[in-house]
Tab-separated table of C-alpha atoms in Angstrom:
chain	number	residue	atom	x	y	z
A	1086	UNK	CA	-80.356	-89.215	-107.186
A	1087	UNK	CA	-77.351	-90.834	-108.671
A	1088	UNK	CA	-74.388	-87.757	-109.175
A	1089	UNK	CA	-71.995	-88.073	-112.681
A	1090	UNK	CA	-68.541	-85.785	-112.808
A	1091	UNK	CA	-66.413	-85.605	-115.648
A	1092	UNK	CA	-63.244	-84.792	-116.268
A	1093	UNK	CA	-61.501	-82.604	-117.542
A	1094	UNK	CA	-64.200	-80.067	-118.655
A	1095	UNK	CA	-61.995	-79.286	-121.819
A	1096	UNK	CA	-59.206	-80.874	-123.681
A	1097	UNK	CA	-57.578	-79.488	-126.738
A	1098	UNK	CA	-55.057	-81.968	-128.190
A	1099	UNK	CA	-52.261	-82.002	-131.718
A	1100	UNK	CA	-53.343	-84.365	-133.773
A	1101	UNK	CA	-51.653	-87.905	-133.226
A	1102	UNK	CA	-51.814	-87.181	-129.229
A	1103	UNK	CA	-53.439	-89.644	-126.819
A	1104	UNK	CA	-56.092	-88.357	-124.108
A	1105	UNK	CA	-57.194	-90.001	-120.857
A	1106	UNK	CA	-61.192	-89.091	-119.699
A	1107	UNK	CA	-62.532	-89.849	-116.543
A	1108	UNK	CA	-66.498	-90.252	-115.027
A	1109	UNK	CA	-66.905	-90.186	-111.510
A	1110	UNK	CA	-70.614	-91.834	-110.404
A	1111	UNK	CA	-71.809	-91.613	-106.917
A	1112	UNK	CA	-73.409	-94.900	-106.471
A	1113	UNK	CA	-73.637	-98.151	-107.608
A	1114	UNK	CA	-74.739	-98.173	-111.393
A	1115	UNK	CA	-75.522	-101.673	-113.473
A	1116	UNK	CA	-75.152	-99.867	-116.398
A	1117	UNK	CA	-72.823	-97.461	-117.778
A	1118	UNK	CA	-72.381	-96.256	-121.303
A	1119	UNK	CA	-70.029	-93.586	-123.165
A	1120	UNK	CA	-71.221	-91.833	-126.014
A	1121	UNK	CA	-69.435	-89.241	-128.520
A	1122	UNK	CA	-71.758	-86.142	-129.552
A	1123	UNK	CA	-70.514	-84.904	-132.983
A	1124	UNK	CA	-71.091	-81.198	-134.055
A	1125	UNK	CA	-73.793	-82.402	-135.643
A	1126	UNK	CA	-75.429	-83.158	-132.465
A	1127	UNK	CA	-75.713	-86.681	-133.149
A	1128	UNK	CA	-74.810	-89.266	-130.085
A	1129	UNK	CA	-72.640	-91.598	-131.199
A	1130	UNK	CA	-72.953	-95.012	-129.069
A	1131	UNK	CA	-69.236	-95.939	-127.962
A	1132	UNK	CA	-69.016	-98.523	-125.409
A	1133	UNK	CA	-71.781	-100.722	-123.339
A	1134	UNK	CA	-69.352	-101.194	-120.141
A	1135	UNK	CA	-70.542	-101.516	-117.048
A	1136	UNK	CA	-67.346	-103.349	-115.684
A	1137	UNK	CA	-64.006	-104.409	-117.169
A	1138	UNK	CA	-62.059	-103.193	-120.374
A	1139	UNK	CA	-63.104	-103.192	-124.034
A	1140	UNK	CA	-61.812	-101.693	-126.912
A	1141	UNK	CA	-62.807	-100.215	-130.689
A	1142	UNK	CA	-59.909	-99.394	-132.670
A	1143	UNK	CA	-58.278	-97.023	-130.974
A	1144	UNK	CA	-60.393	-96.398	-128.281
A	1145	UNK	CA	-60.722	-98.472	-125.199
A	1146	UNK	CA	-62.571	-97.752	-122.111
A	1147	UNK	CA	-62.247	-99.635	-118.621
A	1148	UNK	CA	-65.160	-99.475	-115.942
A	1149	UNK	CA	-64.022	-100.387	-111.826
A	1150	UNK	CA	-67.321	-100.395	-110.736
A	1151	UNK	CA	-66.303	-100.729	-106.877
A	1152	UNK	CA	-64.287	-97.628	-107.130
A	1153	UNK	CA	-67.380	-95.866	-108.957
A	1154	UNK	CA	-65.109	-94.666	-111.961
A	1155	UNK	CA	-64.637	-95.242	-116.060
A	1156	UNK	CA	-62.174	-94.313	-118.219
A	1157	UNK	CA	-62.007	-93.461	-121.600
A	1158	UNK	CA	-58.607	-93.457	-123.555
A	1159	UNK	CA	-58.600	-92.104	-127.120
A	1160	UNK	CA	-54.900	-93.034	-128.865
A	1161	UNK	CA	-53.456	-91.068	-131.727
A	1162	UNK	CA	-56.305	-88.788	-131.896
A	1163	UNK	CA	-57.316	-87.678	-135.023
A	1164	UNK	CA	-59.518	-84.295	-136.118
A	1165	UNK	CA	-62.570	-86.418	-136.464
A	1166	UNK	CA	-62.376	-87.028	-132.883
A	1167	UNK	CA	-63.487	-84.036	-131.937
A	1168	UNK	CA	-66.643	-83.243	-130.255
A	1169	UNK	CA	-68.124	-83.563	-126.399
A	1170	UNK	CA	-67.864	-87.269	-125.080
A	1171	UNK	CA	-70.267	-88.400	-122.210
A	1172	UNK	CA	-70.793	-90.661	-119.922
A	1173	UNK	CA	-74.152	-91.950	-118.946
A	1174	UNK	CA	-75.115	-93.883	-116.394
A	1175	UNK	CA	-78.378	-96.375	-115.214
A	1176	UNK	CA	-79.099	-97.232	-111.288
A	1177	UNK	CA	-81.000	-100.319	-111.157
A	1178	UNK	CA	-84.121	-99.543	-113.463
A	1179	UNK	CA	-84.190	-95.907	-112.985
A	1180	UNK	CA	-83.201	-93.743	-115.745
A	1181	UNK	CA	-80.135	-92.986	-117.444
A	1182	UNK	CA	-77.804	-90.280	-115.972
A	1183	UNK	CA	-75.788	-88.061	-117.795
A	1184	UNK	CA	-72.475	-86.152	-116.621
A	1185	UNK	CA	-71.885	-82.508	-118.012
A	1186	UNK	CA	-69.410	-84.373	-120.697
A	1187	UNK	CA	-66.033	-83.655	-121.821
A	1188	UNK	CA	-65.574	-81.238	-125.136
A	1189	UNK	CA	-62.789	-82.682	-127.045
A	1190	UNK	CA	-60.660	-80.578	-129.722
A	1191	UNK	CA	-58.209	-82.031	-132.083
A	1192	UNK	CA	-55.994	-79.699	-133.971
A	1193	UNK	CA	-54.507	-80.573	-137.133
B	782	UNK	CA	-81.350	-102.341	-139.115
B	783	UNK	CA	-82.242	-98.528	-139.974
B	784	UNK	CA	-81.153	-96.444	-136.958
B	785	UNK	CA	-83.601	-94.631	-134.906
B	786	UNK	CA	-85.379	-91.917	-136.830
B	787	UNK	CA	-86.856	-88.543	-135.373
B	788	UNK	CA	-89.013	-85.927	-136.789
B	789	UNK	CA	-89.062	-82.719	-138.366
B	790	UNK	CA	-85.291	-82.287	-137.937
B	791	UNK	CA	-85.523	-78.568	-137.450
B	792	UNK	CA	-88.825	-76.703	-135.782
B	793	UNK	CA	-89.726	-73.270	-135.388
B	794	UNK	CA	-92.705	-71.966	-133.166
B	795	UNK	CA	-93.868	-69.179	-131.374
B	796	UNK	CA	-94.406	-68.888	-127.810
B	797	UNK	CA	-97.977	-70.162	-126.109
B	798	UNK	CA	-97.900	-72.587	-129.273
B	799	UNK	CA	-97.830	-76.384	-128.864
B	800	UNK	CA	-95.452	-79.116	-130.709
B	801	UNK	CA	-95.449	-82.847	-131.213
B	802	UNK	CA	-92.119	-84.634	-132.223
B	803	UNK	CA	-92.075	-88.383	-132.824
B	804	UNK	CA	-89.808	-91.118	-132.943
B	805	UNK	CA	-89.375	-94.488	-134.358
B	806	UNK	CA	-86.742	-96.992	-132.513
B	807	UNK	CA	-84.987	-99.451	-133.861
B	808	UNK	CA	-86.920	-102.596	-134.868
B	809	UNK	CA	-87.513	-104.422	-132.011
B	810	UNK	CA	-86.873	-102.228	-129.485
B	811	UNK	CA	-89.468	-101.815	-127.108
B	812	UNK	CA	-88.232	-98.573	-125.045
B	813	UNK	CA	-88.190	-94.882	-126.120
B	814	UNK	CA	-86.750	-92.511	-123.681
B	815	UNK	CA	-86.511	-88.794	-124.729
B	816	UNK	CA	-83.802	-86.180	-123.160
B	817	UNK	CA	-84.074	-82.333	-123.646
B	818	UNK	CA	-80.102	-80.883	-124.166
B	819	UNK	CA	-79.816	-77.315	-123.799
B	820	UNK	CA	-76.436	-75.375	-123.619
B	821	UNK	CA	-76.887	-74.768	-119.656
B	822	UNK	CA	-78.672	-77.442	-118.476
B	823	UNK	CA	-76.780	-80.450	-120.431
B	824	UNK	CA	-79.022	-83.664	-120.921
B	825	UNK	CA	-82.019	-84.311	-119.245
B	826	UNK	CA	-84.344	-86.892	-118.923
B	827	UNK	CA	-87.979	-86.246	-119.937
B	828	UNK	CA	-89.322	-89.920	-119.650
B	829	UNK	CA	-89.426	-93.152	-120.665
B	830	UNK	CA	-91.735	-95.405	-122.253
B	831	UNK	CA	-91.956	-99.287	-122.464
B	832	UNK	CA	-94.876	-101.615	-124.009
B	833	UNK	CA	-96.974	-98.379	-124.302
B	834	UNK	CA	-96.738	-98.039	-120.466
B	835	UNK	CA	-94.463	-94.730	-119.081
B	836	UNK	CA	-92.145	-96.318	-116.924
B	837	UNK	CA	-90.198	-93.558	-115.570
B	838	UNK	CA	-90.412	-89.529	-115.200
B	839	UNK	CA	-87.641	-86.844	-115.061
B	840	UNK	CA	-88.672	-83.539	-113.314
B	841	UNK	CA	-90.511	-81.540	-115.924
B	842	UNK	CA	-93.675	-79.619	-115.846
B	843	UNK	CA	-97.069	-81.219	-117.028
B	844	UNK	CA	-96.927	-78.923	-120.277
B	845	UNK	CA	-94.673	-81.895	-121.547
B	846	UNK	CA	-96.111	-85.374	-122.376
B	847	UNK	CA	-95.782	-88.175	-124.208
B	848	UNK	CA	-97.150	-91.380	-125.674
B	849	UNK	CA	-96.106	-94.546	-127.210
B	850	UNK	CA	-97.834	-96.416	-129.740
B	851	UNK	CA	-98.111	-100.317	-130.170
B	852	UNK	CA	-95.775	-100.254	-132.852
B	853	UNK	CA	-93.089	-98.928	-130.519
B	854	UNK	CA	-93.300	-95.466	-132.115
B	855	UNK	CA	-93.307	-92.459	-129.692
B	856	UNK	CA	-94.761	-89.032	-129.844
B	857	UNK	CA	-93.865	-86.255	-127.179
B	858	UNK	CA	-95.977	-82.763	-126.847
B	859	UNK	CA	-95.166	-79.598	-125.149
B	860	UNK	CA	-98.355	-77.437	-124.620
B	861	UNK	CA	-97.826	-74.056	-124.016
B	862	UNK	CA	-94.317	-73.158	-125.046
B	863	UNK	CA	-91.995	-71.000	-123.744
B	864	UNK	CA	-88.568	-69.474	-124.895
B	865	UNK	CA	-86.833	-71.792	-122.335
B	866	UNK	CA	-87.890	-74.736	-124.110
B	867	UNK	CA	-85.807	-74.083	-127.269
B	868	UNK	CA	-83.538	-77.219	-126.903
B	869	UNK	CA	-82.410	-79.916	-129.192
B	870	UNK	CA	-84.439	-82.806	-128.601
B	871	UNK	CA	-83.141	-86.377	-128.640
B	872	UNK	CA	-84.798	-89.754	-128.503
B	873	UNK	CA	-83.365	-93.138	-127.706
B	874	UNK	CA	-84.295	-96.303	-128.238
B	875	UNK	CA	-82.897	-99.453	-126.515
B	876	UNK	CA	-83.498	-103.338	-126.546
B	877	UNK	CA	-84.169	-104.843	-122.695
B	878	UNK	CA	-81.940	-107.658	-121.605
B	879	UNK	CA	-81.014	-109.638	-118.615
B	880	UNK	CA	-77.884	-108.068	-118.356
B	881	UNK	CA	-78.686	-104.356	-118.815
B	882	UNK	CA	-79.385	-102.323	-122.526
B	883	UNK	CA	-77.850	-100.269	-124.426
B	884	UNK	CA	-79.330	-97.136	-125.655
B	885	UNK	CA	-78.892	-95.636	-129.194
B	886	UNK	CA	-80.320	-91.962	-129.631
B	887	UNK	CA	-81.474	-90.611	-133.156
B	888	UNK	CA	-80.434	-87.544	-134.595
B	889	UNK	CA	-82.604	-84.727	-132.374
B	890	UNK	CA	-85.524	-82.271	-133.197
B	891	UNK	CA	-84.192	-79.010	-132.610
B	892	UNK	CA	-86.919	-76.833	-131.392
B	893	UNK	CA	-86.368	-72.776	-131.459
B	894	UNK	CA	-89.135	-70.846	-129.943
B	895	UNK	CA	-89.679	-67.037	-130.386
């Protein structure tokens, strides 16, 4: 089955900072999705982006499908930020895909 | 639109015992996919139901099941539990579309067994 890597593993960031995550997919996907998982354990819905660039504030994500990569930027973080992003991923009817995520911390 | 809604919250059962958690989507939405999330493991998908009809099947044992009602609701069961299967629970629910779906997961059941 479809393979999902993300990186980096962990990030700790000053408040104010901007951050850069990356998912790596192994095959083609027609649907790709990035969620934010608060401490809560709530998933937060981000972005619906399975190509190009859209953006929410201050986050933006960007999706090269032919490369088999997305990327999430987060600009001048703030605390509230803070929790594991993932990136999930859907090949052609099958089921969604989940990579191991990325745990985010902002310090004040 | 009221998110989607899961329940109890919070469970607590001994092992060899059985649970059912349940889940209402979103109005409208026809599919209800639950994920198990564990500390070790990560997310992983149990199944997925559509029109009342179990469209796909992650690679868990029989003791889990599910069902989905004609109102869109969904129930899962776990027969037989074991202290592995302490995990928070989530549920999604998602709207079908010619150009894909999004999915939007309630707030989890999470199950401790002792």
């Amino acid at each position: 089955g479809i393979q999902v890597e993300q990186s980096p593993p962990d990030l700790i960031l000053q408040e104010g900072a901007n951050s850069t995550l990356r998912c790596n997919f192994s095959d083609s996907v027609n649907n790709l999705q990035w969620f934010h998982q608060n401490p809560w354990g709530q998933l937060i819905n981000l972005f619906y982006i399975p190509s190009g660039t859209k953006q929410n504030g201050r986050l933006s994500a960007t999706t090269v499908a032919t490369e088999r990569y997305s990327l999430l930027y987060i600009s001048s973080s703030q605390t509230t930020d803070s929790g594991v992003y993932f990136c999930a991923v859907e090949n052609y009817g099958q089921n969604f895909v989940f990579g191991p995520g990325t745990r985010l911390s902002v310090l004040p | 639109k009221a998110g989607v809604t899961q329940t109890p919250r919070y469970l607590i059962k001994t092992r060899g015992q059985q649970v059912t958690l349940s889940c209402s989507p979103i109005s409208g939405h026809r599919s209800v996919s639950w994920y198990q999330q564990t500390p070790g493991q990560g997310l992983q998908f149990l199944f997925e139901y559509f029109s009342e009809t179990q469209r796909n099947k992650g690679n868990f044992p029989g003791r889990f099941s599910g069902r989905q009602f004609s109102n869109s609701r969904s129930e899962m069961n776990v027969s037989t539990l074991e202290l592995g299967d302490s995990a928070l629970y989530l549920c999604a629910s998602s709207l079908e579309g010619t150009s894909g779906r999004s999915m939007f997961f309630g707030p989890g059941t999470r199950l401790t067994v002792l």
